[in-house]
Coordinates of C-alpha atoms and ligand atoms in Angstrom, one line a residue:
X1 CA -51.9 -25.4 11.2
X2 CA -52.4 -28.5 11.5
X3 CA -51.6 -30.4 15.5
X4 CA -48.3 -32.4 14.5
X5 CA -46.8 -29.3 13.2
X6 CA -47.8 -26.7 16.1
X7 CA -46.1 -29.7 18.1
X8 CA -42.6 -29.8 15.9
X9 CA -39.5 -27.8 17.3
X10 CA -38.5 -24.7 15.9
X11 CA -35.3 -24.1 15.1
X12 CA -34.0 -21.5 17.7
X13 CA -33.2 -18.4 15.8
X14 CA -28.9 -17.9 15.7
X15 CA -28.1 -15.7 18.4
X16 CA -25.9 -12.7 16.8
X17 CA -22.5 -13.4 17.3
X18 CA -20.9 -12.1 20.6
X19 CA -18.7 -8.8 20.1
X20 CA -15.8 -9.0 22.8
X21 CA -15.4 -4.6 22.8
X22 CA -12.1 -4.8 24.9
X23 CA -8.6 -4.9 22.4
X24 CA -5.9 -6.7 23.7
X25 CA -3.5 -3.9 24.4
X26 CA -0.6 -2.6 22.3
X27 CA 2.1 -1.9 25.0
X28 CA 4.4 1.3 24.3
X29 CA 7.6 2.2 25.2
X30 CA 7.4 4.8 28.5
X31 CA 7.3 8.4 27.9
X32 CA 10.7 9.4 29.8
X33 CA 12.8 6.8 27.7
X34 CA 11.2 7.4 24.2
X35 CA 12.1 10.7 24.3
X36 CA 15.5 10.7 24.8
X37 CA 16.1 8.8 21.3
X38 CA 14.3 7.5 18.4
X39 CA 13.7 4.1 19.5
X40 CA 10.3 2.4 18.2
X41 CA 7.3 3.5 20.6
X42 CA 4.9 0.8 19.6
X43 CA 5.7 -2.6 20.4
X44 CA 4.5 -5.8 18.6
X45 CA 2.1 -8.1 19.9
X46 CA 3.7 -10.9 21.7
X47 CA 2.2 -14.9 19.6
X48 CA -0.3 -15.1 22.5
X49 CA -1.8 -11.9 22.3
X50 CA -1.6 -11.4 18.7
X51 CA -3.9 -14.9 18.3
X52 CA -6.0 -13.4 21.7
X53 CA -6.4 -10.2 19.8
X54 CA -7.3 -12.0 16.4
X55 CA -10.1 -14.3 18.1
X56 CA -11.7 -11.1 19.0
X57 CA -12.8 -10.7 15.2
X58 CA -16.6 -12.7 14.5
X59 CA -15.3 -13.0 10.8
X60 CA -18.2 -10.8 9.3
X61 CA -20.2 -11.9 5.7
X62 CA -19.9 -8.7 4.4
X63 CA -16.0 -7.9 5.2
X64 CA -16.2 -4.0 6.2
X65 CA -13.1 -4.2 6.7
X66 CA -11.9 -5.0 3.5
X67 CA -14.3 -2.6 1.9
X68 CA -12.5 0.2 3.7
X69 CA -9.3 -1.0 2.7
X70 CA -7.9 1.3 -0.3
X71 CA -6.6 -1.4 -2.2
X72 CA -8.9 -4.4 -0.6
X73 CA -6.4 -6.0 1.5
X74 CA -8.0 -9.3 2.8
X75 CA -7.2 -8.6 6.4
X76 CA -10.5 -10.7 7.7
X77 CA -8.6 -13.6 5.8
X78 CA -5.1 -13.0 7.8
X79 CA -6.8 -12.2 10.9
X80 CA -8.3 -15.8 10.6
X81 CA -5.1 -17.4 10.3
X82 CA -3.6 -15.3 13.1
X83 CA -6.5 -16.6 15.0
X84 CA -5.9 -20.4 13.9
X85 CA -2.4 -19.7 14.9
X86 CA -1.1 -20.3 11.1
X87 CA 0.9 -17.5 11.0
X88 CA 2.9 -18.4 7.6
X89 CA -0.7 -18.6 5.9
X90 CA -1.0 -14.8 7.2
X91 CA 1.9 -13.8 6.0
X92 CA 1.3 -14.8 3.0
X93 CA -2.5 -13.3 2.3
X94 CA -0.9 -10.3 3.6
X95 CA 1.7 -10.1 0.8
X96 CA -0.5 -10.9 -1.7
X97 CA -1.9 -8.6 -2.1
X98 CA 0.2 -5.5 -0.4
X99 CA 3.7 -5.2 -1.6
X100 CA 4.4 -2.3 1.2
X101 CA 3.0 -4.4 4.2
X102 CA 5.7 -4.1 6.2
X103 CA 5.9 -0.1 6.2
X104 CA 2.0 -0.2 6.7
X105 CA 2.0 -2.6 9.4
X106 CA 3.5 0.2 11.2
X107 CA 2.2 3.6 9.7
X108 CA -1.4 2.7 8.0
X109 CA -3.6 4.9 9.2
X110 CA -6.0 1.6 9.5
X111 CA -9.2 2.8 7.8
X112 CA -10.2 -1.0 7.8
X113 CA -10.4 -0.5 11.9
X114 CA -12.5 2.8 11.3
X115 CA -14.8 0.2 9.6
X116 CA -14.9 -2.2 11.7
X117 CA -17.9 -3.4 13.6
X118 CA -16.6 -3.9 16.9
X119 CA -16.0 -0.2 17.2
X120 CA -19.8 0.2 17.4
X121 CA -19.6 -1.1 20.6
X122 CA -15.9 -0.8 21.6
X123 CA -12.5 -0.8 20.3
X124 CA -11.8 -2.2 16.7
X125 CA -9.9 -5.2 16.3
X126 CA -6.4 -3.8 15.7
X127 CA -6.0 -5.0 12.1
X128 CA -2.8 -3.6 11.3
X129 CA -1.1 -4.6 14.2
X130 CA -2.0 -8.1 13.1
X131 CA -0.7 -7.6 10.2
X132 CA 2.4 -6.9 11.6
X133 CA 2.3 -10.2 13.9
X134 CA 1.8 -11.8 10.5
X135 CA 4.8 -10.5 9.0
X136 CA 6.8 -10.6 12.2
X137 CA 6.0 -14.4 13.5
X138 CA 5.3 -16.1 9.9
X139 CA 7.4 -16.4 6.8
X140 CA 7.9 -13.3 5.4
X141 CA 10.9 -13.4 3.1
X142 CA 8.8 -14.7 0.3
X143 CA 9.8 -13.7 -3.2
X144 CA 7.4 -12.2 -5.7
X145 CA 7.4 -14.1 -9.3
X146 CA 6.9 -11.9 -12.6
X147 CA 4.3 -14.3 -15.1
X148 CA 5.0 -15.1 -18.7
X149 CA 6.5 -11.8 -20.2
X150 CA 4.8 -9.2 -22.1
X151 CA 7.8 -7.8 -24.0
X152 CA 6.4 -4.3 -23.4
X153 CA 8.3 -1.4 -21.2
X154 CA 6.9 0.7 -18.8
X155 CA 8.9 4.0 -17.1
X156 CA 7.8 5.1 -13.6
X157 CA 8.8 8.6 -12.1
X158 CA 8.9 8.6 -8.8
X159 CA 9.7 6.0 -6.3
X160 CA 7.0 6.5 -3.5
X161 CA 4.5 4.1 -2.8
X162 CA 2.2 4.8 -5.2
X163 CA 5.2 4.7 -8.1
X164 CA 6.3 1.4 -5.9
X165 CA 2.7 -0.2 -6.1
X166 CA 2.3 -0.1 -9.9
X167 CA 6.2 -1.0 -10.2
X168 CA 4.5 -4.2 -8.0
X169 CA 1.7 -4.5 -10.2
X170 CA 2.4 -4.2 -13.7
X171 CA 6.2 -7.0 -13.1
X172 CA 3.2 -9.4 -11.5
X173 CA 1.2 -9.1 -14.7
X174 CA 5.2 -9.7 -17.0
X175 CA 5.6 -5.7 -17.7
X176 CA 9.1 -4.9 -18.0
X177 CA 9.1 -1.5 -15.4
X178 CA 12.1 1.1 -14.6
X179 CA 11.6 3.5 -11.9
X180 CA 12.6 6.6 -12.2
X181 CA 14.1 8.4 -8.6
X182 CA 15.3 12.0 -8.1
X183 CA 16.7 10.6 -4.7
X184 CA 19.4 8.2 -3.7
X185 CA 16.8 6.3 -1.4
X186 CA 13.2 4.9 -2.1
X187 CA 9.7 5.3 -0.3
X188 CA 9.2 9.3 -1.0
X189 CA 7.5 11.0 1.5
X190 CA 8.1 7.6 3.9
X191 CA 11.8 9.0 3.9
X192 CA 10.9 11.9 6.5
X193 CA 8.5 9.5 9.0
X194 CA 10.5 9.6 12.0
X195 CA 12.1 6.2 13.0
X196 CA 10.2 5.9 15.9
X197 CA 7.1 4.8 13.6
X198 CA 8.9 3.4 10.7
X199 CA 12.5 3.4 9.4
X200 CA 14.1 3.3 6.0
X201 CA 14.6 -0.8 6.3
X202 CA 11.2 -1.2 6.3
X203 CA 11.3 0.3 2.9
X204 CA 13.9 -2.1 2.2
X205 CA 12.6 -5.1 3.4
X206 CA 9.8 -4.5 1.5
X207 CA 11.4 -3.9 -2.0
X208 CA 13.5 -6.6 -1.1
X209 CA 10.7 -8.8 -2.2
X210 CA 10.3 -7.5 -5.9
X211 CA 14.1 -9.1 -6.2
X212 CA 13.1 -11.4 -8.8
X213 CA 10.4 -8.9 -10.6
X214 CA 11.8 -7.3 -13.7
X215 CA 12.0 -3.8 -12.5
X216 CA 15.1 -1.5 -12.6
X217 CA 15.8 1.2 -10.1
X218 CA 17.4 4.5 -11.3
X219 CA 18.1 6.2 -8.4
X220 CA 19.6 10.2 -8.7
X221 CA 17.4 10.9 -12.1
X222 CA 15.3 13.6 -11.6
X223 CA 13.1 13.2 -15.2
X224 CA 12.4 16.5 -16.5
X225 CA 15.6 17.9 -15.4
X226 CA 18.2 15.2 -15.9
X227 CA 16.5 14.4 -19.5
X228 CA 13.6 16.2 -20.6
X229 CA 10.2 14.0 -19.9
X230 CA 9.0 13.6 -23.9
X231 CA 12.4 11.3 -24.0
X232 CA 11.1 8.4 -22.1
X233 CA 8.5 7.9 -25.1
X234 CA 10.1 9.3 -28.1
X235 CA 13.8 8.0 -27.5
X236 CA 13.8 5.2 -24.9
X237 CA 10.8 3.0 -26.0
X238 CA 8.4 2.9 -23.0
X239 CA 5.0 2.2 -24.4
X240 CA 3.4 3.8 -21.4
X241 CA 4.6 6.0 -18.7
X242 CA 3.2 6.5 -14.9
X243 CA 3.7 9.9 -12.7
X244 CA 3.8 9.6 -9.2
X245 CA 6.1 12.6 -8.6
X246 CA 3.8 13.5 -5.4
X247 CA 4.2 16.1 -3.0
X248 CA 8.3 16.9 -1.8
X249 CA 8.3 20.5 -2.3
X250 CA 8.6 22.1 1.1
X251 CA 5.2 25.0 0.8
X252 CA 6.3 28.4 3.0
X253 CA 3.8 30.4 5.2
X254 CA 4.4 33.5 3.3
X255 CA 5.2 35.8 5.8
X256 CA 8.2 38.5 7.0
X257 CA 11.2 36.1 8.7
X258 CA 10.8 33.1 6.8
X259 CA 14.4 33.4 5.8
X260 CA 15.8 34.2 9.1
X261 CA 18.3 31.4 10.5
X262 CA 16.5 29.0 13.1
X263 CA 13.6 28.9 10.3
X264 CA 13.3 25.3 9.4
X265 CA 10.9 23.4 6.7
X266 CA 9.0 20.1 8.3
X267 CA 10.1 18.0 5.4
X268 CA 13.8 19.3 5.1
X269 CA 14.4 18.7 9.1
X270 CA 12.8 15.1 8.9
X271 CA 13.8 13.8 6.3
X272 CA 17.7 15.2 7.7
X273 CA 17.2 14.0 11.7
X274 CA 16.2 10.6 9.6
X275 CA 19.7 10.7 7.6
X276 CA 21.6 11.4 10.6
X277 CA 22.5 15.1 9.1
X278 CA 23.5 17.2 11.5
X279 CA 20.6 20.0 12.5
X280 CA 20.5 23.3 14.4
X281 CA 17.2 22.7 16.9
X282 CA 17.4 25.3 19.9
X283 CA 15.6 24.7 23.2
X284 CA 12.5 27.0 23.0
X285 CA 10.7 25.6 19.6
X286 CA 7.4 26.2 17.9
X287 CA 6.3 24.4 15.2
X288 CA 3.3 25.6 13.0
X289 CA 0.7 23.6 11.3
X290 CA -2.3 21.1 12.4
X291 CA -1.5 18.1 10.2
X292 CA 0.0 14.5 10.8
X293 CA 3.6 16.4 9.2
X294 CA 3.0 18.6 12.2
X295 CA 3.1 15.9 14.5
X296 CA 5.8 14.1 13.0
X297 CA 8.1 17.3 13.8
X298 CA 7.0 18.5 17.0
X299 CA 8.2 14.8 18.7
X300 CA 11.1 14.8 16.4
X301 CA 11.8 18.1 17.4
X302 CA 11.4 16.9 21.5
X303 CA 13.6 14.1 21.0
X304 CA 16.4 16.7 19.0
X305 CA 15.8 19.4 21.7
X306 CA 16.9 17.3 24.4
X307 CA 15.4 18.7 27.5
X308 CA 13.9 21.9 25.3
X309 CA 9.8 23.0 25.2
X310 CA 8.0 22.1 21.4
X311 CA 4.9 24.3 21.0
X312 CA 2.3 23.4 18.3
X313 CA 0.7 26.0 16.8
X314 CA -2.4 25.9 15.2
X315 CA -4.9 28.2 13.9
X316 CA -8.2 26.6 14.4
X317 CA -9.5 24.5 17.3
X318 CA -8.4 20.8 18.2
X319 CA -11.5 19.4 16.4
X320 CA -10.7 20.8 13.2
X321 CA -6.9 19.4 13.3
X322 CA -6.3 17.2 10.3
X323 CA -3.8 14.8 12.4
X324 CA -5.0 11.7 13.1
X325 CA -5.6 11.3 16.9
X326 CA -3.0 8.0 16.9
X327 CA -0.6 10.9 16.5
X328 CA -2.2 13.9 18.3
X329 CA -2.2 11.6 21.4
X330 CA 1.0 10.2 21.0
X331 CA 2.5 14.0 21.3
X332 CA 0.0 15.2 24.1
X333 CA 1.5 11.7 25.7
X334 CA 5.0 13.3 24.9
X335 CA 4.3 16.8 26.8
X336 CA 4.0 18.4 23.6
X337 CA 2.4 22.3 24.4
X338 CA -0.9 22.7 22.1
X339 CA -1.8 26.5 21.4
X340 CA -5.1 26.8 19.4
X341 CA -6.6 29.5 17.4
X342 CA -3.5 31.2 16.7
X343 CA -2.1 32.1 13.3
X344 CA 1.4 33.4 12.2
X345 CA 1.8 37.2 11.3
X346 CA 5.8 37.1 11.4
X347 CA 8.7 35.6 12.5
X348 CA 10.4 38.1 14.7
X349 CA 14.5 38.9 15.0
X350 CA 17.4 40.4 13.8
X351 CA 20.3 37.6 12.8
X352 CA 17.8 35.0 14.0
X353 CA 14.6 33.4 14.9
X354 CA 13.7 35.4 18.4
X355 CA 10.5 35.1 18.6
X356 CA 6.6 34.2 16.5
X357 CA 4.0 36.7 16.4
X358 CA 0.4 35.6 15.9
X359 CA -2.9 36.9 16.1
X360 CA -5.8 35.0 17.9
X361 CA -9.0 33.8 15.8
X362 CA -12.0 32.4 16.4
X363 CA -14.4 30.3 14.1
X364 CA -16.3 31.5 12.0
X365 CA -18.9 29.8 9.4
X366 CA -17.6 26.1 7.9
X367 CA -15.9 26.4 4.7
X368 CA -16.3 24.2 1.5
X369 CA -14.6 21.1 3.2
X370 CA -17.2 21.2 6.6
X371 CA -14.1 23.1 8.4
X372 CA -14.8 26.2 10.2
X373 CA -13.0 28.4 9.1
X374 CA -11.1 30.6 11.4
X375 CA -11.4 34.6 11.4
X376 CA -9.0 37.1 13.0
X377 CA -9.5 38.7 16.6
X378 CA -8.7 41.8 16.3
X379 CA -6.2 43.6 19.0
X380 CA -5.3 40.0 19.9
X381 CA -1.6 40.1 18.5
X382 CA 0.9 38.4 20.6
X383 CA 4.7 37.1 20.6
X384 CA 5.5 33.7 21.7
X385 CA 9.0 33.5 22.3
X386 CA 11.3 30.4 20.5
X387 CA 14.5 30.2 19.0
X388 CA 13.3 27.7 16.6
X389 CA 10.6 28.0 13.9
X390 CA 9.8 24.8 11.7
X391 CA 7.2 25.0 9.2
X392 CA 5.1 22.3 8.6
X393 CA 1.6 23.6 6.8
X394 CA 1.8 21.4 3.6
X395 CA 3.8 20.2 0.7
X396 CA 3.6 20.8 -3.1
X397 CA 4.6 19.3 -6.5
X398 CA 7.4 20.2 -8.4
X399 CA 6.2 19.8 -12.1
X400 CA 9.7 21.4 -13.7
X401 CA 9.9 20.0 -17.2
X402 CA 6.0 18.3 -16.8
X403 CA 4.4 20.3 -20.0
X404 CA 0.9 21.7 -20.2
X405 CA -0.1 19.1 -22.7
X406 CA -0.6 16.5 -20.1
X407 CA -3.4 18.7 -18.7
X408 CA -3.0 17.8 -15.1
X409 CA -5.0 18.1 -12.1
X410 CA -3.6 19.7 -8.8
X411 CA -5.4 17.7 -6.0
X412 CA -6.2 20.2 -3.0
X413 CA -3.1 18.6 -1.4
X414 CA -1.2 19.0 -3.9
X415 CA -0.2 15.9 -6.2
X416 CA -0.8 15.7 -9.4
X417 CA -3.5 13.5 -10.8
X418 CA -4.4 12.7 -14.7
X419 CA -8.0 13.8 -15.6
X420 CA -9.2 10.6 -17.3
X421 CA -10.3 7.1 -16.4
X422 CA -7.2 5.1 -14.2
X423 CA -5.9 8.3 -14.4
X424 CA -4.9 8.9 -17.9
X425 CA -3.4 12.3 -18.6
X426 CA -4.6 13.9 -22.2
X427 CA -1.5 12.2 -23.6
X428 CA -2.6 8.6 -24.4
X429 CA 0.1 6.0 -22.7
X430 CA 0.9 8.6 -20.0
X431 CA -1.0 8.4 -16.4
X432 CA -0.3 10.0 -13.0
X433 CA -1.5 9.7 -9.6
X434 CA -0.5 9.5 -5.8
X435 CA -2.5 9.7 -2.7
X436 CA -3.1 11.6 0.4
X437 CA -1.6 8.7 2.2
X438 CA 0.4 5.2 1.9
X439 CA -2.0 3.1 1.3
X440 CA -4.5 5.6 -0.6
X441 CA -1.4 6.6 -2.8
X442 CA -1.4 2.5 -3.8
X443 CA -4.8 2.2 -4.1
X444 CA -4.3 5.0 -7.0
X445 CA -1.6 2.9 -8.2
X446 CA -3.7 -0.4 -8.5
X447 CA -6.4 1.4 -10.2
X448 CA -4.2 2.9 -12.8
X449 CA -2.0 -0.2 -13.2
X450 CA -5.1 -1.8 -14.5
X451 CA -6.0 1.2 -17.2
X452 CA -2.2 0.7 -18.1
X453 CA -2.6 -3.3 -18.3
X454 CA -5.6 -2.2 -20.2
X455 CA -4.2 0.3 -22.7
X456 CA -1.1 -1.8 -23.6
X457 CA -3.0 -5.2 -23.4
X458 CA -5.0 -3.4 -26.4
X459 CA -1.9 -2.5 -28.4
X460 CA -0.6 -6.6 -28.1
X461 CA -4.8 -6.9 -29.4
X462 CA -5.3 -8.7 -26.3
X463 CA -7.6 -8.5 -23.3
X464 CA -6.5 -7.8 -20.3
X465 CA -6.4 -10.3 -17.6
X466 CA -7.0 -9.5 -13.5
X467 CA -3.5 -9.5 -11.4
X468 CA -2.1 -13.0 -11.3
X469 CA -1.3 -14.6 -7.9
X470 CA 2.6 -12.6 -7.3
X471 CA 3.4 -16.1 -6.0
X472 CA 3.1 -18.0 -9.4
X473 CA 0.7 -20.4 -7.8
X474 CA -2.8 -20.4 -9.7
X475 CA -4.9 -17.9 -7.8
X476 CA -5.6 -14.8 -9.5
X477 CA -6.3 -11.2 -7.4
X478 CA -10.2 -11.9 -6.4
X479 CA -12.3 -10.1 -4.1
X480 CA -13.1 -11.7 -1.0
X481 CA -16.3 -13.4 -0.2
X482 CA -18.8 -11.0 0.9
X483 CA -17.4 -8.1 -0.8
X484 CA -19.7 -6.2 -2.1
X485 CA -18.5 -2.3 -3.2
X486 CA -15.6 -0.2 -1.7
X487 CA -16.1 2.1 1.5
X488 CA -14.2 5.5 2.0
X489 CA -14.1 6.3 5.4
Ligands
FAD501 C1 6.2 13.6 7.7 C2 5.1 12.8 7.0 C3 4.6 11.7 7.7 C4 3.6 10.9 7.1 N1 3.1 9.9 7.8 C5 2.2 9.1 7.2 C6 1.7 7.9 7.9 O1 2.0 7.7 9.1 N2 0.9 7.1 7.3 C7 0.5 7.3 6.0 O2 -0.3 6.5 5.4 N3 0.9 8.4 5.3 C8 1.8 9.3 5.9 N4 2.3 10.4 5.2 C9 1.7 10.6 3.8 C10 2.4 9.7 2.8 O3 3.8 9.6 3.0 C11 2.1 10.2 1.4 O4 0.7 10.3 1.3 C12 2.6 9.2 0.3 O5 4.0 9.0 0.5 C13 2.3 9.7 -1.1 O6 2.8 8.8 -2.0 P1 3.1 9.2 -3.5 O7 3.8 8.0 -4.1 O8 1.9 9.7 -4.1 O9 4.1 10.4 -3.4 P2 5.5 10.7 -2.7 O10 5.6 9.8 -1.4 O11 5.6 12.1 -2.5 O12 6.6 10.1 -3.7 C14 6.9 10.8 -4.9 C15 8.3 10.4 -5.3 O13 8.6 11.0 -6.6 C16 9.9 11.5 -6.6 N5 10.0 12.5 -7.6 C17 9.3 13.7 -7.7 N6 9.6 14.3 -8.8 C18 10.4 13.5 -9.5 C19 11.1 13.6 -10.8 N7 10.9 14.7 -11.6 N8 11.9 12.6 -11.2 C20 12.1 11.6 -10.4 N9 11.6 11.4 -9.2 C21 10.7 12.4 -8.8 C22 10.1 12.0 -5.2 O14 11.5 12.2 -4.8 C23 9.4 10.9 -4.3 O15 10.3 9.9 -4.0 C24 3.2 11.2 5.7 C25 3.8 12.2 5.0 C26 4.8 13.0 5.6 C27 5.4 14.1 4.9
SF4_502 S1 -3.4 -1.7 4.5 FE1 -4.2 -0.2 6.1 S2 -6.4 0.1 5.6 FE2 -5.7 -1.8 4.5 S3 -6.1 -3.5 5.9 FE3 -4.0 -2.9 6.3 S4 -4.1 -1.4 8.0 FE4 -6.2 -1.6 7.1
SF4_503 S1 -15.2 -5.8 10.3 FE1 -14.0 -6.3 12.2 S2 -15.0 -8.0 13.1 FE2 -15.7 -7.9 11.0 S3 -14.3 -9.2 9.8 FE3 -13.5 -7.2 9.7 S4 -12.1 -7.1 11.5 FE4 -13.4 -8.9 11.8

């Protein structure tokens, strides 16, 4: 080395960016008011803390975020603008590319913040409750615009989000789309999240955007009983068909007393308590199950019991509990009484619910999913006294008037999928799908919109062209710098 360049100054080596670990907090609504009524228990970030909050993020190169994201929202982008204080521009990256951002500003289960590297050294940046200041302090009453049209019709049964998404994502492309809907109102299993978290006008607020999108509703048709399924094809003209019929079959515990009065199924009492039905809740109520459906009732069933005790009861430990913690703590927050390792042998009474009998377990080895699996005590039988039972241990499809010749997979929780790539069913031009959540059900969606786009952009002897910006302007759907592969966490 020669003298002048031992003397020369070496550039100092960037320091790694400085991770602030403390999130600016989300207030809540106290305990002893939010149980009384249904009244929204999160609040929004106020302008100042939303851009405080949104600061916190060092804009990473390789967007973890955004790889964790089922269908690769760009929230690094928004949480930029939130951060620049353009809240319009979030608004709009947040649209773009998420047609149901304003129910999952409120009920993602924000696997993007799972992700995220801040919560290697403290709390995540709250990325969906940014997306929410987005929506809530920019311009969000933006209209989505249909390109140049295909001339080819596509039928979609089922009006959840997954059946929603591709509704969103084939009009984008210039598909002409009807939606299907055995119910009078849309969102599917959204309908039965208690109003506390979301309500039914976030649903509409949402669709409210596809007003100029060519896509019919038909609410009240339950395909397969209304009109048998084969009709859509054979008689009506669609050139392809998507199934996102999902999950809104209540599924029973199997044991004596299910029928008894006082007996109630999770998805039956929400989605009634959310349609201002009237409903029969006593003051001594145990609900059974360990998932986020079980959470969802035992606080609904709080706020209906007015003054009553809810017991949760579940029949392996609190770390095997399916719920995610958002919720579990919300209803330990609530006073909600957690009784592990118990499982239901029968309901007890005579003209009504009197009492649950279960018998204690313990866990034994982990089953196929890493769960241990629980295994009965014996002599350990007990009654827990209640006067209301609601069930809430899963859901299942109805597939009345769905033949065999689709060849359809049951998921473990229960939707049906179709077997082939983008979810093609053994019946060319007919693909199902759905998701174990919101956004995982759209992520589905945008997977098999683009085998649909695909398989009809073939029949037009076409190929098929990535989603075109829903805002007419010239941007098509790209990933965002950095990305590299999608993360399921
Ligand atoms: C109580 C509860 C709380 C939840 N909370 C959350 C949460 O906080 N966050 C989250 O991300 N997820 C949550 N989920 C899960 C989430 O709602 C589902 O994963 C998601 O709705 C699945 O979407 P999908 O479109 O696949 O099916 P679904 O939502 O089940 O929609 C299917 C639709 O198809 C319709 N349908 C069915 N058969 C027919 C037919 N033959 N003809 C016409 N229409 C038909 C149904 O009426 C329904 O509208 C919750 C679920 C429940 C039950
Ligand atoms: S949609 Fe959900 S997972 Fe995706 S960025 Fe938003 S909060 Fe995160
Ligand atoms: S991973 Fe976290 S810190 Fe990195 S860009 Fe995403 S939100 Fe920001």
């Amino acid at each position: 080395m020669t003298a002048e360049a031992a003397a020369a100054p070496v550039a100092p080596k960037s320091a790694p960016p400085k991770l602030n670990p403390v999130r600016v907090p989300i207030a809540e609504e106290p305990v002893d008011a939010r149980t009384k009524d249904f009244r929204e228990v999160l609040h929004a970030y106020s302008k100042e803390d939303a851009v405080l909050e949104a600061k916190r993020c060092i804009q990473c190169r390789r967007p973890w975020c955004v790889e964790a994201c089922p269908i690769t929202q760009d929230c690094r982008e928004y949480i930029r603008l939130v951060a620049d204080g353009d809240f319009d521009g979030a608004a709009r990256v947040t649209l773009r590319e998420n047609p149901l951002a304003t129910c999952l500003c409120k009920v993602c289960y924000h696997y993007c913040e799972d992700a995220c590297v801040v919560k290697k050294k403290g709390v995540p940046i709250a990325i969906r409750h940014l997306k929410r200041a987005s929506l809530d302090y920019g311009d969000d009453d933006l209209a989505y615009v249909a390109s140049k049209p295909k001339n080819q019709r596509v039928a979609v049964v089922g009006a959840g989000p997954a059946g929603l998404m591709m509704a969103w994502e084939l009009a984008v492309r210039g598909y002409s789309v009807t939606v299907f809907e055995q119910e009078h109102r849309y969102g599917g299993l959204m309908q039965t999240i208690p109003a506390y978290r979301m309500t039914d006008a976030d649903v509409e607020t949402d669709r409210k955007r596809f007003r100029d999108l060519d896509v019919k509703f038909v609410d009240g048709a339950k395909v397969g009983r209304d009109f048998p399924f084969d009709k859509l094809v054979k008689e009506d003209g669609y050139q392809a068909v998507f199934l996102s019929i999902g999950t809104p079959s209540h599924r029973g515990l199997g044991v004596p007393g299910e029928q008894l009065p006082g007996v109630l199924p999770a998805l039956d009492f929400l989605k009634d308590v959310n349609q201002g039905k009237p409903v029969k809740v006593g003051k001594e109520v145990v609900v059974i199950g360990g998932g986020d459906v079980a959470m969802d009732s035992v606080r609904t069933a709080l706020r209906e019991s007015h003054g009553g005790r809810v017991t949760l009861v579940y029949r392996r430990s609190r770390q095997e509990m399916p719920a995610d913690p958002e919720e579990v703590h919300g209803a330990e927050h609530e006073g909600i009484r957690f009784l592990f390792l118990k499982a239901p042998l029968r309901i007890s009474g005579e003209q009504k619910v009197e009492g649950l009998v279960v018998q204690g377990m313990e866990l034994g080895p982990p089953d196929a999913g890493g769960r241990r699996t629980p295994v009965p005590v014996p002599g350990s039988e007990e009654t827990i006294a209640c006067d209301t039972v609601i069930i809430a241990v899963g859901q299942k499809a109805d597939l009345t008037g769905f033949g065999g010749e689709l060849d359809l997979k049951l998921t473990s929780q229960g939707w049906p999928e179709g077997k082939g790539k983008g979810f093609e069913t053994a019946v060319p031009g007919i693909f199902a799908a759905g998701g174990r959540s919101v956004v995982y059900a759209m992520g589905a969606a945008m997977e098999a919109a683009d085998a649909i786009d695909a398989y009809l952009s073939a029949k037009r002897g076409e190929t098929p062209a990535p989603r075109p910006d829903p805002f007419g302007g010239g941007e098509s759907f790209h990933k965002p710098a950095g990305y590299t592969a999608p993360i399921r966490v």
